XYZ file of C-alpha atoms in Angstrom:
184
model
C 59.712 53.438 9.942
C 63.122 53.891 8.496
C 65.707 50.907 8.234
C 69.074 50.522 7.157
C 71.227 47.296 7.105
C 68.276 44.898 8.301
C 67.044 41.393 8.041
C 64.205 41.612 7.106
C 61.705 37.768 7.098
C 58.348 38.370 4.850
C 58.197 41.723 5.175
C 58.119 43.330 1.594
C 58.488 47.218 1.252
C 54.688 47.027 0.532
C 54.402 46.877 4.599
C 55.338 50.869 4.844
C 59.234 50.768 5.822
C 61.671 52.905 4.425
C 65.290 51.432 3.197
C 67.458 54.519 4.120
C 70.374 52.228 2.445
C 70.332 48.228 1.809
C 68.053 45.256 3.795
C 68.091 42.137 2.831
C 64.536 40.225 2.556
C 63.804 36.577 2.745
C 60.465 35.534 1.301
C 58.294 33.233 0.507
C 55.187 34.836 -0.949
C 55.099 35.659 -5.008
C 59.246 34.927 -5.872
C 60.450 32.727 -3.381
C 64.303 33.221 -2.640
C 66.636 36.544 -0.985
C 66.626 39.729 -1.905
C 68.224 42.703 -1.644
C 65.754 45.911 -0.939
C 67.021 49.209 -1.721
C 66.270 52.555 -1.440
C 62.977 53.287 -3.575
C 61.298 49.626 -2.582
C 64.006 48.112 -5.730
C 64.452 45.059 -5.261
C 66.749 42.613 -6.642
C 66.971 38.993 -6.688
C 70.045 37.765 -4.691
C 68.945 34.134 -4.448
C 65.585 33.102 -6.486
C 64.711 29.068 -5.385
C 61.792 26.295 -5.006
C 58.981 27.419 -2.950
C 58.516 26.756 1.019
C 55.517 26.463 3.069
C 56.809 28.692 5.297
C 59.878 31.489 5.543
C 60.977 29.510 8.353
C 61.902 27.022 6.116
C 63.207 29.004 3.677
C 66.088 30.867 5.881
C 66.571 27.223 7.108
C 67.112 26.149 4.236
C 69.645 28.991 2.449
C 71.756 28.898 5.513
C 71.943 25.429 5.575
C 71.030 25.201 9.283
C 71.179 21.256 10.772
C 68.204 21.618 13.142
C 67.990 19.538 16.415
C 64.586 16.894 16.767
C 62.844 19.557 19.025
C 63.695 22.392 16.474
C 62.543 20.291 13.414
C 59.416 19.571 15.205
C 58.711 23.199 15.907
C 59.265 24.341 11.977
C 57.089 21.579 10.529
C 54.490 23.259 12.909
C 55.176 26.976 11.697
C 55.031 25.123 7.928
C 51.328 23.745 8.597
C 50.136 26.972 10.626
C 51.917 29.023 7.704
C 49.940 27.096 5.200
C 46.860 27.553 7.349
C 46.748 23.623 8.250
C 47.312 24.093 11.806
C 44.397 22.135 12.996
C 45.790 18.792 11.237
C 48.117 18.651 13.774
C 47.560 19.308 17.868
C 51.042 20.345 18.183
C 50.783 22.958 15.681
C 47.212 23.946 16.080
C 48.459 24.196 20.083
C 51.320 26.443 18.724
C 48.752 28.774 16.467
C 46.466 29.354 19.151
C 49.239 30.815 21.202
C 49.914 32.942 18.394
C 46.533 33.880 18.026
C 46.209 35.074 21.404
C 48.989 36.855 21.482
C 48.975 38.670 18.071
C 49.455 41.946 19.034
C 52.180 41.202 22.177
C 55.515 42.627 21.372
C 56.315 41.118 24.991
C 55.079 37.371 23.352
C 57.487 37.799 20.736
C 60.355 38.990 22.582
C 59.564 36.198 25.060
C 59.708 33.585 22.162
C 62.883 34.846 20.813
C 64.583 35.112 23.713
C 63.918 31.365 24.474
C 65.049 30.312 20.626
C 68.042 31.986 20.961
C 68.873 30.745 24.257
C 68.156 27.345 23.450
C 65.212 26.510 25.526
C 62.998 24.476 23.528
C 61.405 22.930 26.546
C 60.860 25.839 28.288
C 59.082 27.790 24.802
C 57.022 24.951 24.383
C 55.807 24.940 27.917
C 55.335 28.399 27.362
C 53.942 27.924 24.165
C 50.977 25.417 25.889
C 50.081 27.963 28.229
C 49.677 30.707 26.379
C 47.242 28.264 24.242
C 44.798 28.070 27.108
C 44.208 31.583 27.153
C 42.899 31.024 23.428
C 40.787 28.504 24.785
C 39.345 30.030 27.405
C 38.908 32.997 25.552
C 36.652 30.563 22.706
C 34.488 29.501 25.970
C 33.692 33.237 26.458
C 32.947 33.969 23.075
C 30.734 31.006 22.589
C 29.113 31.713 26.025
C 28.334 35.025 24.385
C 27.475 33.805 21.276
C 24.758 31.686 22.588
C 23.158 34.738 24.200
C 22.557 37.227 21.205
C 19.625 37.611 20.293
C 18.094 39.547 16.928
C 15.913 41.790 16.729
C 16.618 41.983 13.422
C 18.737 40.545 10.567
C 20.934 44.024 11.641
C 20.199 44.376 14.737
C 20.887 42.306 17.847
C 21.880 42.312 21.453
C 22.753 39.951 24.500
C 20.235 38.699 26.712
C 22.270 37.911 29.603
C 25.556 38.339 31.366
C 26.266 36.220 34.044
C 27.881 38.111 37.148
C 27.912 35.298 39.784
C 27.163 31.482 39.854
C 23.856 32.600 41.234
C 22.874 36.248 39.834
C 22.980 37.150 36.110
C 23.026 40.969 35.034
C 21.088 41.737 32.111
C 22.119 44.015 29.705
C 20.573 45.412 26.273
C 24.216 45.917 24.488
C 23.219 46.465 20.370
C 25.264 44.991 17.664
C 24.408 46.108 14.345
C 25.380 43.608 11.594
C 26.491 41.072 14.360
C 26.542 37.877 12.166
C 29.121 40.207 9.471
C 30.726 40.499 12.818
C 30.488 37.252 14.535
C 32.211 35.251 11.445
């Protein structure tokens, strides 16, 4: 992908862009600070500061943005799930999971965009809670699953049974190899 005269958040030329001209990057990984990308993945220090737990925090914090309650709530969240302590906290770990659910959904992120920019905190968390019960239903499967393989082998292993109805179960022979590699 080619850019020219973006703003870029924690995404380092390493990620495969090309800088047809100038982008400016704010990060938080290695040098914390702003930076101007160039043609050629140069890079030069704009504005070089502390670290943040998150680069949420850091653009909050160069552009001096006054957050509301609901906003400040939400970016302490992003700094725990950032920092990978989402599960200390159920708002954040409820935030994550949505996430997690929704990793590959460009329509998730526009969705969640759209609502910050509009200024519907209420409605994005709401949102944002819903989306998190797909993660757990999702778990319920996969341990439901889980509790069904069985190994032939330390390589080899399959699922014993799939339920179809409340009353009939289909049984199936699906192989796995390596299944604990994959299971964790």
């Amino acid at each position: 992908m080619k850019i020219k005269d973006y703003i870029l958040v924690e995404l380092p030329p390493s990620r495969g862009y090309i800088v047809e001209d100038e982008a400016l990057l704010f990060d938080h990984h290695g040098v914390t600070g702003l930076f101007l990308v160039r043609r050629g993945e140069q890079i030069e220090k704009l504005i070089k500061t502390r670290e943040f737990p998150s680069a949420a925090r850091l653009v909050s914090f160069l552009l001096d943005i006054k957050l509301a309650k609901g906003y400040e709530k939400l970016l302490k969240a992003v700094d725990l799930i950032d920092t990978g302590e989402s599960r200390k906290d159920s708002f954040a770990w409820m935030i994550h999971k949505a996430y997690l659910i929704n990793t590959d959904s460009s329509e998730f992120r526009r969705i969640v965009l759209a609502m910050l920019i509009e200024d519907k905190i209420k409605d994005l968390i709401e949102y944002l809670r819903e989306e998190s019960k797909a993660y757990d239903k999702a778990l319920e499967k996969i341990n439901i699953l889980e509790s069904r393989v069985r190994s032939i082998s330390n390589r080899i292993a399959f699922f014993t049974t799939i339920l179809v109805s409340e009353t009939r179960e289909l049984f199936t022979a699906s192989l796995c190899l390596d299944w604990k590699k994959n299971m964790t």
